[in-house]
mmCIF file of C-alpha atoms in Angstrom:
data_model
loop_
_atom_site.group_PDB
_atom_site.id
_atom_site.type_symbol
_atom_site.label_atom_id
_atom_site.label_comp_id
_atom_site.label_asym_id
_atom_site.label_seq_id
_atom_site.Cartn_x
_atom_site.Cartn_y
_atom_site.Cartn_z
ATOM 1 C CA MET A 607 0.555 37.201 -14.906
ATOM 2 C CA GLU A 608 0.702 36.794 -18.689
ATOM 3 C CA TYR A 609 3.780 36.480 -20.836
ATOM 4 C CA ASP A 610 3.792 35.964 -24.586
ATOM 5 C CA ALA A 611 7.356 36.149 -25.957
ATOM 6 C CA VAL A 612 8.311 35.817 -29.563
ATOM 7 C CA THR A 613 11.886 35.636 -30.770
ATOM 8 C CA GLU A 614 12.924 36.452 -34.330
ATOM 9 C CA TYR A 615 15.403 33.655 -34.771
ATOM 10 C CA GLU A 616 16.893 30.665 -32.961
ATOM 11 C CA PRO A 617 20.582 30.157 -33.536
ATOM 12 C CA ASP A 618 21.915 26.634 -33.452
ATOM 13 C CA ASP A 619 24.437 27.359 -30.671
ATOM 14 C CA GLU A 620 22.655 29.415 -27.984
ATOM 15 C CA THR A 621 25.218 29.194 -25.212
ATOM 16 C CA LEU A 622 26.381 32.803 -25.832
ATOM 17 C CA SER A 623 23.114 34.132 -27.251
ATOM 18 C CA ALA A 624 21.625 36.921 -25.097
ATOM 19 C CA LEU A 625 18.113 35.847 -26.026
ATOM 20 C CA PRO A 626 16.309 33.592 -23.448
ATOM 21 C CA GLN A 627 16.368 29.914 -24.218
ATOM 22 C CA THR A 628 13.388 27.546 -24.125
ATOM 23 C CA GLY A 629 12.523 26.721 -20.560
ATOM 24 C CA GLU A 630 14.986 29.280 -19.145
ATOM 25 C CA ARG A 631 12.432 31.800 -17.962
ATOM 26 C CA ASP A 632 11.438 29.895 -14.812
ATOM 27 C CA LEU A 633 15.049 29.805 -13.682
ATOM 28 C CA GLU A 634 15.523 33.462 -14.541
ATOM 29 C CA THR A 635 12.620 34.249 -12.322
ATOM 30 C CA THR A 636 14.373 32.632 -9.397
ATOM 31 C CA LEU A 637 17.509 34.736 -10.012
ATOM 32 C CA ARG A 638 15.749 38.022 -10.559
ATOM 33 C CA PRO A 639 16.380 40.734 -7.876
ATOM 34 C CA ARG A 640 13.252 41.871 -6.092
ATOM 35 C CA LYS A 641 14.301 45.477 -5.135
ATOM 36 C CA LEU A 642 16.317 48.247 -6.703
ATOM 37 C CA GLU A 643 18.949 47.831 -3.936
ATOM 38 C CA GLU A 644 19.431 44.174 -4.982
ATOM 39 C CA PHE A 645 19.906 45.029 -8.674
ATOM 40 C CA VAL A 646 23.559 44.763 -9.690
ATOM 41 C CA GLY A 647 24.885 47.196 -12.241
ATOM 42 C CA GLN A 648 23.115 50.027 -14.189
ATOM 43 C CA PRO A 649 23.882 52.629 -11.425
ATOM 44 C CA ARG A 650 22.668 55.581 -13.520
ATOM 45 C CA VAL A 651 19.339 53.974 -14.481
ATOM 46 C CA ARG A 652 18.781 52.790 -10.893
ATOM 47 C CA GLU A 653 19.376 56.249 -9.419
ATOM 48 C CA GLN A 654 17.118 57.946 -11.949
ATOM 49 C CA LEU A 655 14.362 55.365 -11.581
ATOM 50 C CA GLU A 656 14.535 55.553 -7.765
ATOM 51 C CA LEU A 657 13.865 59.256 -7.933
ATOM 52 C CA VAL A 658 10.875 58.747 -10.285
ATOM 53 C CA LEU A 659 9.325 56.086 -8.072
ATOM 54 C CA GLU A 660 9.931 57.784 -4.721
ATOM 55 C CA SER A 661 8.481 61.081 -6.035
ATOM 56 C CA ALA A 662 5.329 59.252 -7.241
ATOM 57 C CA ARG A 663 4.965 57.445 -3.896
ATOM 58 C CA ARG A 664 5.134 60.714 -1.984
ATOM 59 C CA ARG A 665 2.547 62.340 -4.213
ATOM 60 C CA GLY A 666 0.322 59.240 -4.071
ATOM 61 C CA VAL A 667 0.003 58.999 -7.858
ATOM 62 C CA PRO A 668 1.248 56.429 -10.482
ATOM 63 C CA PRO A 669 4.686 57.369 -11.796
ATOM 64 C CA ASP A 670 5.310 58.428 -15.384
ATOM 65 C CA HIS A 671 5.467 55.733 -18.027
ATOM 66 C CA VAL A 672 8.888 54.071 -18.251
ATOM 67 C CA LEU A 673 10.795 52.983 -21.373
ATOM 68 C CA LEU A 674 13.785 50.690 -20.923
ATOM 69 C CA SER A 675 15.987 50.202 -24.012
ATOM 70 C CA GLY A 676 19.163 48.238 -24.592
ATOM 71 C CA PRO A 677 20.436 44.869 -25.922
ATOM 72 C CA PRO A 678 18.775 41.643 -24.712
ATOM 73 C CA GLY A 679 19.812 39.999 -21.462
ATOM 74 C CA LEU A 680 20.715 43.196 -19.501
ATOM 75 C CA GLY A 681 17.780 43.114 -17.056
ATOM 76 C CA LYS A 682 14.928 45.095 -18.623
ATOM 77 C CA THR A 683 12.299 42.603 -17.502
ATOM 78 C CA SER A 684 13.793 42.388 -14.035
ATOM 79 C CA MET A 685 13.696 46.154 -13.826
ATOM 80 C CA ALA A 686 10.042 46.207 -14.832
ATOM 81 C CA MET A 687 9.175 43.733 -12.085
ATOM 82 C CA ILE A 688 11.136 45.820 -9.594
ATOM 83 C CA VAL A 689 9.075 48.913 -10.599
ATOM 84 C CA ALA A 690 5.878 47.015 -9.650
ATOM 85 C CA ALA A 691 7.428 45.694 -6.450
ATOM 86 C CA GLU A 692 8.650 49.102 -5.313
ATOM 87 C CA LEU A 693 5.179 50.532 -5.933
ATOM 88 C CA GLY A 694 3.468 47.586 -4.225
ATOM 89 C CA ALA A 695 1.414 47.032 -7.356
ATOM 90 C CA ALA A 696 0.394 44.105 -9.492
ATOM 91 C CA ILE A 697 2.084 43.622 -12.872
ATOM 92 C CA ARG A 698 0.621 42.331 -16.126
ATOM 93 C CA ILE A 699 3.236 41.127 -18.656
ATOM 94 C CA THR A 700 2.827 40.773 -22.374
ATOM 95 C CA SER A 701 4.907 41.334 -25.558
ATOM 96 C CA GLY A 702 4.540 43.589 -28.579
ATOM 97 C CA PRO A 703 4.044 40.755 -31.087
ATOM 98 C CA ALA A 704 1.205 39.317 -28.979
ATOM 99 C CA LEU A 705 -0.822 42.556 -29.357
ATOM 100 C CA GLU A 706 -1.878 42.081 -32.979
ATOM 101 C CA ARG A 707 -5.323 43.777 -32.642
ATOM 102 C CA ALA A 708 -6.554 46.774 -30.805
ATOM 103 C CA GLY A 709 -9.158 44.592 -29.105
ATOM 104 C CA ASP A 710 -6.369 42.572 -27.435
ATOM 105 C CA LEU A 711 -4.923 45.664 -25.848
ATOM 106 C CA ALA A 712 -8.367 47.038 -24.885
ATOM 107 C CA ALA A 713 -9.221 43.848 -23.030
ATOM 108 C CA MET A 714 -5.951 43.955 -21.109
ATOM 109 C CA LEU A 715 -6.285 47.650 -20.240
ATOM 110 C CA SER A 716 -9.799 47.266 -19.037
ATOM 111 C CA ASN A 717 -8.791 44.615 -16.515
ATOM 112 C CA LEU A 718 -6.146 46.838 -14.881
ATOM 113 C CA ALA A 719 -6.694 47.950 -11.311
ATOM 114 C CA PRO A 720 -5.741 51.532 -10.199
ATOM 115 C CA GLY A 721 -1.912 51.746 -9.879
ATOM 116 C CA ASP A 722 -1.196 48.493 -11.777
ATOM 117 C CA VAL A 723 1.905 48.163 -13.960
ATOM 118 C CA LEU A 724 1.594 46.951 -17.531
ATOM 119 C CA PHE A 725 4.878 45.613 -18.990
ATOM 120 C CA ILE A 726 5.156 45.274 -22.771
ATOM 121 C CA ASP A 727 8.349 43.550 -23.901
ATOM 122 C CA GLU A 728 9.627 44.273 -27.391
ATOM 123 C CA ILE A 729 7.215 47.173 -27.553
ATOM 124 C CA HIS A 730 8.664 48.278 -30.895
ATOM 125 C CA ARG A 731 6.936 45.306 -32.530
ATOM 126 C CA ILE A 732 3.415 46.222 -31.361
ATOM 127 C CA ALA A 733 0.842 46.320 -34.182
ATOM 128 C CA ARG A 734 -0.104 49.779 -35.454
ATOM 129 C CA PRO A 735 -3.825 49.631 -34.446
ATOM 130 C CA ALA A 736 -2.862 48.666 -30.872
ATOM 131 C CA GLU A 737 -0.194 51.326 -30.773
ATOM 132 C CA GLU A 738 -2.649 54.052 -31.736
ATOM 133 C CA MET A 739 -5.000 52.916 -29.039
ATOM 134 C CA LEU A 740 -2.103 53.021 -26.598
ATOM 135 C CA TYR A 741 -1.554 56.751 -27.216
ATOM 136 C CA LEU A 742 -4.933 57.720 -25.717
ATOM 137 C CA ALA A 743 -4.557 55.218 -22.854
ATOM 138 C CA MET A 744 -1.155 56.539 -21.840
ATOM 139 C CA GLU A 745 -2.213 60.208 -21.895
ATOM 140 C CA ASP A 746 -5.882 60.239 -20.764
ATOM 141 C CA PHE A 747 -6.413 56.766 -19.326
ATOM 142 C CA ARG A 748 -9.168 56.166 -21.837
ATOM 143 C CA VAL A 749 -9.656 54.009 -24.887
ATOM 144 C CA ASP A 750 -12.160 54.305 -27.736
ATOM 145 C CA VAL A 751 -13.718 50.986 -28.682
ATOM 146 C CA VAL A 752 -15.215 50.919 -32.196
ATOM 147 C CA VAL A 753 -18.430 48.896 -32.541
ATOM 148 C CA GLY A 754 -19.664 47.875 -35.951
ATOM 149 C CA LYS A 755 -18.245 48.504 -39.389
ATOM 150 C CA GLY A 756 -18.712 50.939 -42.229
ATOM 151 C CA PRO A 757 -20.979 54.070 -41.934
ATOM 152 C CA GLY A 758 -22.766 52.538 -38.967
ATOM 153 C CA ALA A 759 -19.638 52.164 -36.823
ATOM 154 C CA THR A 760 -19.803 53.748 -33.381
ATOM 155 C CA SER A 761 -16.984 54.769 -31.101
ATOM 156 C CA ILE A 762 -17.616 54.054 -27.424
ATOM 157 C CA PRO A 763 -15.256 55.748 -24.903
ATOM 158 C CA LEU A 764 -14.018 53.406 -22.160
ATOM 159 C CA GLU A 765 -12.483 54.837 -19.030
ATOM 160 C CA ILE A 766 -9.570 52.769 -17.609
ATOM 161 C CA ALA A 767 -7.814 52.872 -14.258
ATOM 162 C CA PRO A 768 -4.660 54.977 -13.945
ATOM 163 C CA PHE A 769 -1.703 52.713 -14.603
ATOM 164 C CA THR A 770 2.052 52.790 -15.326
ATOM 165 C CA LEU A 771 3.284 51.384 -18.621
ATOM 166 C CA VAL A 772 6.792 49.941 -18.683
ATOM 167 C CA GLY A 773 8.022 49.214 -22.237
ATOM 168 C CA ALA A 774 11.192 47.402 -23.117
ATOM 169 C CA THR A 775 12.865 47.466 -26.477
ATOM 170 C CA THR A 776 16.079 46.210 -28.004
ATOM 171 C CA ARG A 777 15.632 48.639 -30.897
ATOM 172 C CA SER A 778 14.699 52.078 -29.656
ATOM 173 C CA GLY A 779 15.181 53.517 -33.117
ATOM 174 C CA SER A 780 12.255 51.372 -34.385
ATOM 175 C CA LEU A 781 9.811 53.118 -32.030
ATOM 176 C CA THR A 782 7.575 55.713 -33.639
ATOM 177 C CA GLY A 783 7.999 59.276 -32.500
ATOM 178 C CA PRO A 784 4.494 59.630 -30.987
ATOM 179 C CA LEU A 785 4.920 56.490 -28.867
ATOM 180 C CA ARG A 786 8.398 57.399 -27.709
ATOM 181 C CA ASP A 787 7.376 60.903 -26.679
ATOM 182 C CA ARG A 788 4.649 59.604 -24.345
ATOM 183 C CA PHE A 789 7.139 57.960 -22.017
ATOM 184 C CA GLY A 790 8.058 60.269 -19.120
ATOM 185 C CA PHE A 791 11.302 58.416 -18.325
ATOM 186 C CA THR A 792 13.652 56.614 -20.662
ATOM 187 C CA GLY A 793 16.434 54.378 -19.230
ATOM 188 C CA GLN A 794 19.263 53.226 -21.485
ATOM 189 C CA MET A 795 20.670 49.855 -20.242
ATOM 190 C CA GLU A 796 24.378 49.497 -20.777
ATOM 191 C CA PHE A 797 26.633 46.423 -20.988
ATOM 192 C CA TYR A 798 28.114 45.309 -17.632
ATOM 193 C CA SER A 799 31.720 45.529 -16.602
ATOM 194 C CA ASP A 800 33.625 42.381 -15.572
ATOM 195 C CA THR A 801 33.473 43.507 -11.908
ATOM 196 C CA GLU A 802 29.681 43.870 -12.046
ATOM 197 C CA LEU A 803 29.261 40.539 -13.767
ATOM 198 C CA GLU A 804 31.411 38.858 -11.080
ATOM 199 C CA LEU A 805 28.916 40.138 -8.498
ATOM 200 C CA VAL A 806 26.063 38.758 -10.640
ATOM 201 C CA VAL A 807 27.740 35.314 -10.806
ATOM 202 C CA ARG A 808 28.427 35.217 -7.084
ATOM 203 C CA ARG A 809 24.814 36.190 -6.274
ATOM 204 C CA ALA A 810 23.423 33.526 -8.652
ATOM 205 C CA ALA A 811 25.785 30.868 -7.233
ATOM 206 C CA THR A 812 24.548 31.655 -3.748
ATOM 207 C CA ILE A 813 20.923 31.380 -4.775
ATOM 208 C CA LEU A 814 21.540 28.144 -6.652
ATOM 209 C CA ASP A 815 23.776 26.801 -3.936
ATOM 210 C CA ILE A 816 26.781 26.233 -6.262
ATOM 211 C CA PRO A 817 30.173 25.890 -4.505
ATOM 212 C CA ILE A 818 32.399 28.350 -6.381
ATOM 213 C CA ASP A 819 35.440 30.425 -5.592
ATOM 214 C CA ARG A 820 36.107 34.083 -6.497
ATOM 215 C CA ASP A 821 38.609 33.184 -9.247
ATOM 216 C CA ALA A 822 36.016 31.032 -11.012
ATOM 217 C CA CYS A 823 33.480 33.837 -10.749
ATOM 218 C CA ALA A 824 35.974 36.224 -12.343
ATOM 219 C CA GLU A 825 36.700 33.747 -15.115
ATOM 220 C CA ILE A 826 33.021 33.323 -15.981
ATOM 221 C CA ALA A 827 32.381 37.056 -15.782
ATOM 222 C CA ARG A 828 35.273 37.802 -18.160
ATOM 223 C CA ARG A 829 33.804 35.563 -20.893
ATOM 224 C CA SER A 830 30.157 36.655 -20.579
ATOM 225 C CA ARG A 831 30.088 39.441 -23.168
ATOM 226 C CA GLY A 832 29.007 41.994 -20.650
ATOM 227 C CA THR A 833 25.598 40.305 -20.326
ATOM 228 C CA PRO A 834 24.105 38.933 -17.034
ATOM 229 C CA ARG A 835 21.936 36.369 -18.778
ATOM 230 C CA ILE A 836 24.949 34.838 -20.493
ATOM 231 C CA ALA A 837 26.933 34.924 -17.181
ATOM 232 C CA ASN A 838 24.156 32.971 -15.422
ATOM 233 C CA ARG A 839 24.015 30.495 -18.264
ATOM 234 C CA LEU A 840 27.763 29.886 -18.208
ATOM 235 C CA LEU A 841 27.647 29.478 -14.468
ATOM 236 C CA ARG A 842 25.161 26.612 -14.865
ATOM 237 C CA ARG A 843 27.370 24.961 -17.498
ATOM 238 C CA VAL A 844 30.363 25.211 -15.163
ATOM 239 C CA ARG A 845 28.260 23.659 -12.388
ATOM 240 C CA ASP A 846 27.348 20.745 -14.676
ATOM 241 C CA TYR A 847 31.018 20.154 -15.494
ATOM 242 C CA ALA A 848 32.079 20.403 -11.829
ATOM 243 C CA GLU A 849 29.458 17.883 -10.750
ATOM 244 C CA VAL A 850 30.236 15.337 -13.480
ATOM 245 C CA ARG A 851 34.017 15.608 -14.016
ATOM 246 C CA ALA A 852 35.319 17.265 -10.831
ATOM 247 C CA ASP A 853 34.542 17.122 -7.137
ATOM 248 C CA GLY A 854 31.587 19.407 -7.364
ATOM 249 C CA GLU A 855 33.411 22.643 -6.552
ATOM 250 C CA ALA A 856 33.908 25.204 -9.286
ATOM 251 C CA THR A 857 37.464 26.510 -9.260
ATOM 252 C CA ARG A 858 39.203 28.592 -11.883
ATOM 253 C CA ALA A 859 40.708 25.466 -13.446
ATOM 254 C CA VAL A 860 37.356 23.735 -13.505
ATOM 255 C CA ALA A 861 35.722 26.857 -15.032
ATOM 256 C CA ARG A 862 38.389 27.049 -17.751
ATOM 257 C CA ALA A 863 37.965 23.348 -18.561
ATOM 258 C CA ALA A 864 34.203 23.608 -18.645
ATOM 259 C CA LEU A 865 34.173 26.665 -20.903
ATOM 260 C CA ALA A 866 36.611 24.965 -23.254
ATOM 261 C CA VAL A 867 34.176 22.094 -23.587
ATOM 262 C CA TYR A 868 31.471 24.544 -24.623
ATOM 263 C CA ASP A 869 33.827 26.336 -27.058
ATOM 264 C CA VAL A 870 33.872 29.648 -25.175
ATOM 265 C CA ASP A 871 37.378 31.148 -25.386
ATOM 266 C CA GLU A 872 39.175 33.704 -23.214
ATOM 267 C CA LEU A 873 37.487 36.639 -24.842
ATOM 268 C CA GLY A 874 33.987 35.177 -24.803
ATOM 269 C CA LEU A 875 33.992 34.095 -28.443
ATOM 270 C CA ASP A 876 32.263 30.869 -29.415
ATOM 271 C CA ARG A 877 32.539 28.493 -32.292
ATOM 272 C CA LEU A 878 30.486 30.634 -34.672
ATOM 273 C CA ASP A 879 32.329 33.824 -33.795
ATOM 274 C CA ARG A 880 35.706 32.233 -34.516
ATOM 275 C CA ALA A 881 34.330 30.676 -37.714
ATOM 276 C CA VAL A 882 33.258 34.146 -38.950
ATOM 277 C CA LEU A 883 36.669 35.676 -38.172
ATOM 278 C CA SER A 884 38.457 32.685 -39.669
ATOM 279 C CA ALA A 885 36.487 32.889 -42.937
ATOM 280 C CA LEU A 886 36.940 36.651 -43.052
ATOM 281 C CA THR A 887 40.748 36.422 -42.667
ATOM 282 C CA ARG A 888 41.715 33.118 -44.238
ATOM 283 C CA SER A 889 39.187 32.943 -47.117
ATOM 284 C CA PHE A 890 38.683 36.624 -47.953
ATOM 285 C CA GLY A 891 42.010 38.216 -46.958
ATOM 286 C CA GLY A 892 40.431 40.328 -44.241
ATOM 287 C CA GLY A 893 37.620 41.785 -46.391
ATOM 288 C CA PRO A 894 35.654 43.775 -47.174
ATOM 289 C CA VAL A 895 33.081 41.035 -47.813
ATOM 290 C CA GLY A 896 29.286 41.131 -47.877
ATOM 291 C CA ILE A 897 27.303 39.596 -44.997
ATOM 292 C CA SER A 898 25.520 37.113 -47.262
ATOM 293 C CA THR A 899 28.818 35.821 -48.639
ATOM 294 C CA LEU A 900 30.226 35.615 -45.177
ATOM 295 C CA ALA A 901 27.199 33.677 -43.912
ATOM 296 C CA VAL A 902 27.456 31.136 -46.705
ATOM 297 C CA ALA A 903 31.116 30.619 -45.883
ATOM 298 C CA VAL A 904 30.327 29.613 -42.304
ATOM 299 C CA GLY A 905 27.141 27.726 -43.101
ATOM 300 C CA GLU A 906 24.749 29.946 -41.145
ATOM 301 C CA GLU A 907 21.844 32.276 -41.954
ATOM 302 C CA ALA A 908 22.833 35.838 -42.685
ATOM 303 C CA THR A 909 20.402 36.994 -39.923
ATOM 304 C CA THR A 910 22.203 34.873 -37.335
ATOM 305 C CA VAL A 911 25.606 36.204 -38.319
ATOM 306 C CA GLU A 912 24.394 39.810 -38.359
ATOM 307 C CA GLU A 913 22.353 39.775 -35.192
ATOM 308 C CA VAL A 914 24.087 37.174 -32.994
ATOM 309 C CA CYS A 915 27.776 37.317 -33.860
ATOM 310 C CA GLU A 916 28.391 40.711 -35.381
ATOM 311 C CA PRO A 917 27.385 43.076 -32.494
ATOM 312 C CA TYR A 918 29.863 41.490 -30.073
ATOM 313 C CA LEU A 919 32.637 41.200 -32.656
ATOM 314 C CA VAL A 920 32.252 44.896 -33.439
ATOM 315 C CA ARG A 921 32.189 45.845 -29.768
ATOM 316 C CA ALA A 922 35.299 43.730 -29.150
ATOM 317 C CA GLY A 923 37.101 45.615 -31.881
ATOM 318 C CA MET A 924 37.612 42.571 -34.131
ATOM 319 C CA LEU A 925 35.280 43.403 -36.973
ATOM 320 C CA ALA A 926 34.392 46.633 -38.682
ATOM 321 C CA ARG A 927 31.284 47.371 -40.757
ATOM 322 C CA THR A 928 32.032 49.531 -43.780
ATOM 323 C CA PRO A 929 29.823 50.646 -46.707
ATOM 324 C CA ARG A 930 31.553 48.010 -48.880
ATOM 325 C CA GLY A 931 31.312 45.131 -46.408
ATOM 326 C CA ARG A 932 32.783 43.587 -43.265
ATOM 327 C CA VAL A 933 36.504 44.044 -42.544
ATOM 328 C CA ALA A 934 38.687 42.161 -40.032
ATOM 329 C CA THR A 935 40.636 44.440 -37.734
ATOM 330 C CA PRO A 936 44.225 43.809 -36.532
ATOM 331 C CA ALA A 937 42.826 42.490 -33.268
ATOM 332 C CA ALA A 938 41.029 39.747 -35.135
ATOM 333 C CA TRP A 939 44.228 38.602 -36.893
ATOM 334 C CA GLU A 940 46.102 38.696 -33.621
ATOM 335 C CA HIS A 941 43.446 36.667 -31.793
ATOM 336 C CA LEU A 942 43.597 33.974 -34.397
ATOM 337 C CA GLY A 943 47.385 33.941 -34.280
ATOM 338 C CA LEU A 944 47.675 35.201 -37.904
ATOM 339 C CA VAL A 945 49.716 37.926 -39.493
ATOM 340 C CA PRO A 946 47.731 40.479 -41.541
ATOM 341 C CA PRO A 947 48.801 41.043 -45.154
ATOM 342 C CA ALA A 948 51.315 43.887 -45.610
ATOM 343 C CA ASP A 949 50.052 44.783 -49.101
ATOM 344 C CA PRO A 950 49.441 48.498 -49.214
ATOM 345 C CA GLY A 951 46.601 47.826 -51.639
ATOM 346 C CA ARG A 952 44.565 45.941 -49.172
ATOM 347 C CA PRO A 953 40.840 46.477 -49.428
ATOM 348 C CA GLU A 954 40.529 48.310 -46.145
ATOM 349 C CA GLN A 955 43.157 50.788 -47.395
ATOM 350 C CA GLY A 956 41.070 51.586 -50.460
ATOM 351 C CA GLY A 957 42.195 48.899 -52.913
ATOM 352 C CA PRO A 958 39.720 46.861 -55.020
ATOM 353 C CA SER A 959 38.014 43.777 -53.602
ATOM 354 C CA LEU A 960 36.299 40.809 -55.140
ATOM 355 C CA PHE A 961 34.070 40.515 -52.105
ATOM 356 C CA ASP A 962 32.350 43.889 -51.886
ATOM 357 C CA GLN A 963 29.042 44.244 -50.141
ATOM 358 C CA ASP A 964 26.417 42.089 -51.818
#
């Protein structure tokens, strides 16, 4: 099994980042479900994928290629491993950024056995030469290897074993049309409900042998931003607190105290989230304000604010993205215990602003 993962940024405070942290993959492997029936959440994708796999098993052929899209931390890698397990096949794992040359992909494809599963994480970041080779491999199970350069170059066709490609992407819109069209099944992973996350926490606690009650599981689930990876991470932080400062058992009171230590509030906002909202409301009157200006105000990179904080703040209804910049919603003012300005000429009502999008 091979895994080359590349992340685009590393925020300072990763407690509530949906990206995997350094050294976290081994633990995630322990917590991953092995079968579709063990997978919590994503009922629509599970039902659709079950039909695809069962139909392929009955016909005795590899299933159609599978594309899984959605934000990080929702279980795309786990689902890919389940596909291989349900088919009784081996899985080879790599990532888009690791496939820089067509030869890298050709070597991997040539080593596949009939029925194997190839999983490419962040497939939207695959290099163009490798992507073009992938077209022919997905359709005809064949690749053309070019030998030599210039006028004397020769193309040698290389037959490869029938396989199933499972691609995962956090940015489905970045996929080229020809690549997207070659997937026979596309599953859109959605954020989890609090009830589903509570089941995820209870399952992880059982596997890790963590004494925890239902109220503590619910408390952790409620602050996990709809993401299982974050829920599992918060569970481990609560366990640490319970072992060091309590009697070892995680109750709701212990969970609340632990999450307060790690700056995770009742709505799942962390220090940086609250800093962004505080700057937007207190320093800029609620906006609109450009992302670069906002990032400078909180002392972070603009990429971190835009890709780590902003998606959840928008989903939580506390921040709005407008053509002129970011705007704090009434929910943001209420969460911070502030009263929004009553001036009818406020920027979000069409008035002028000194902090328009930069």
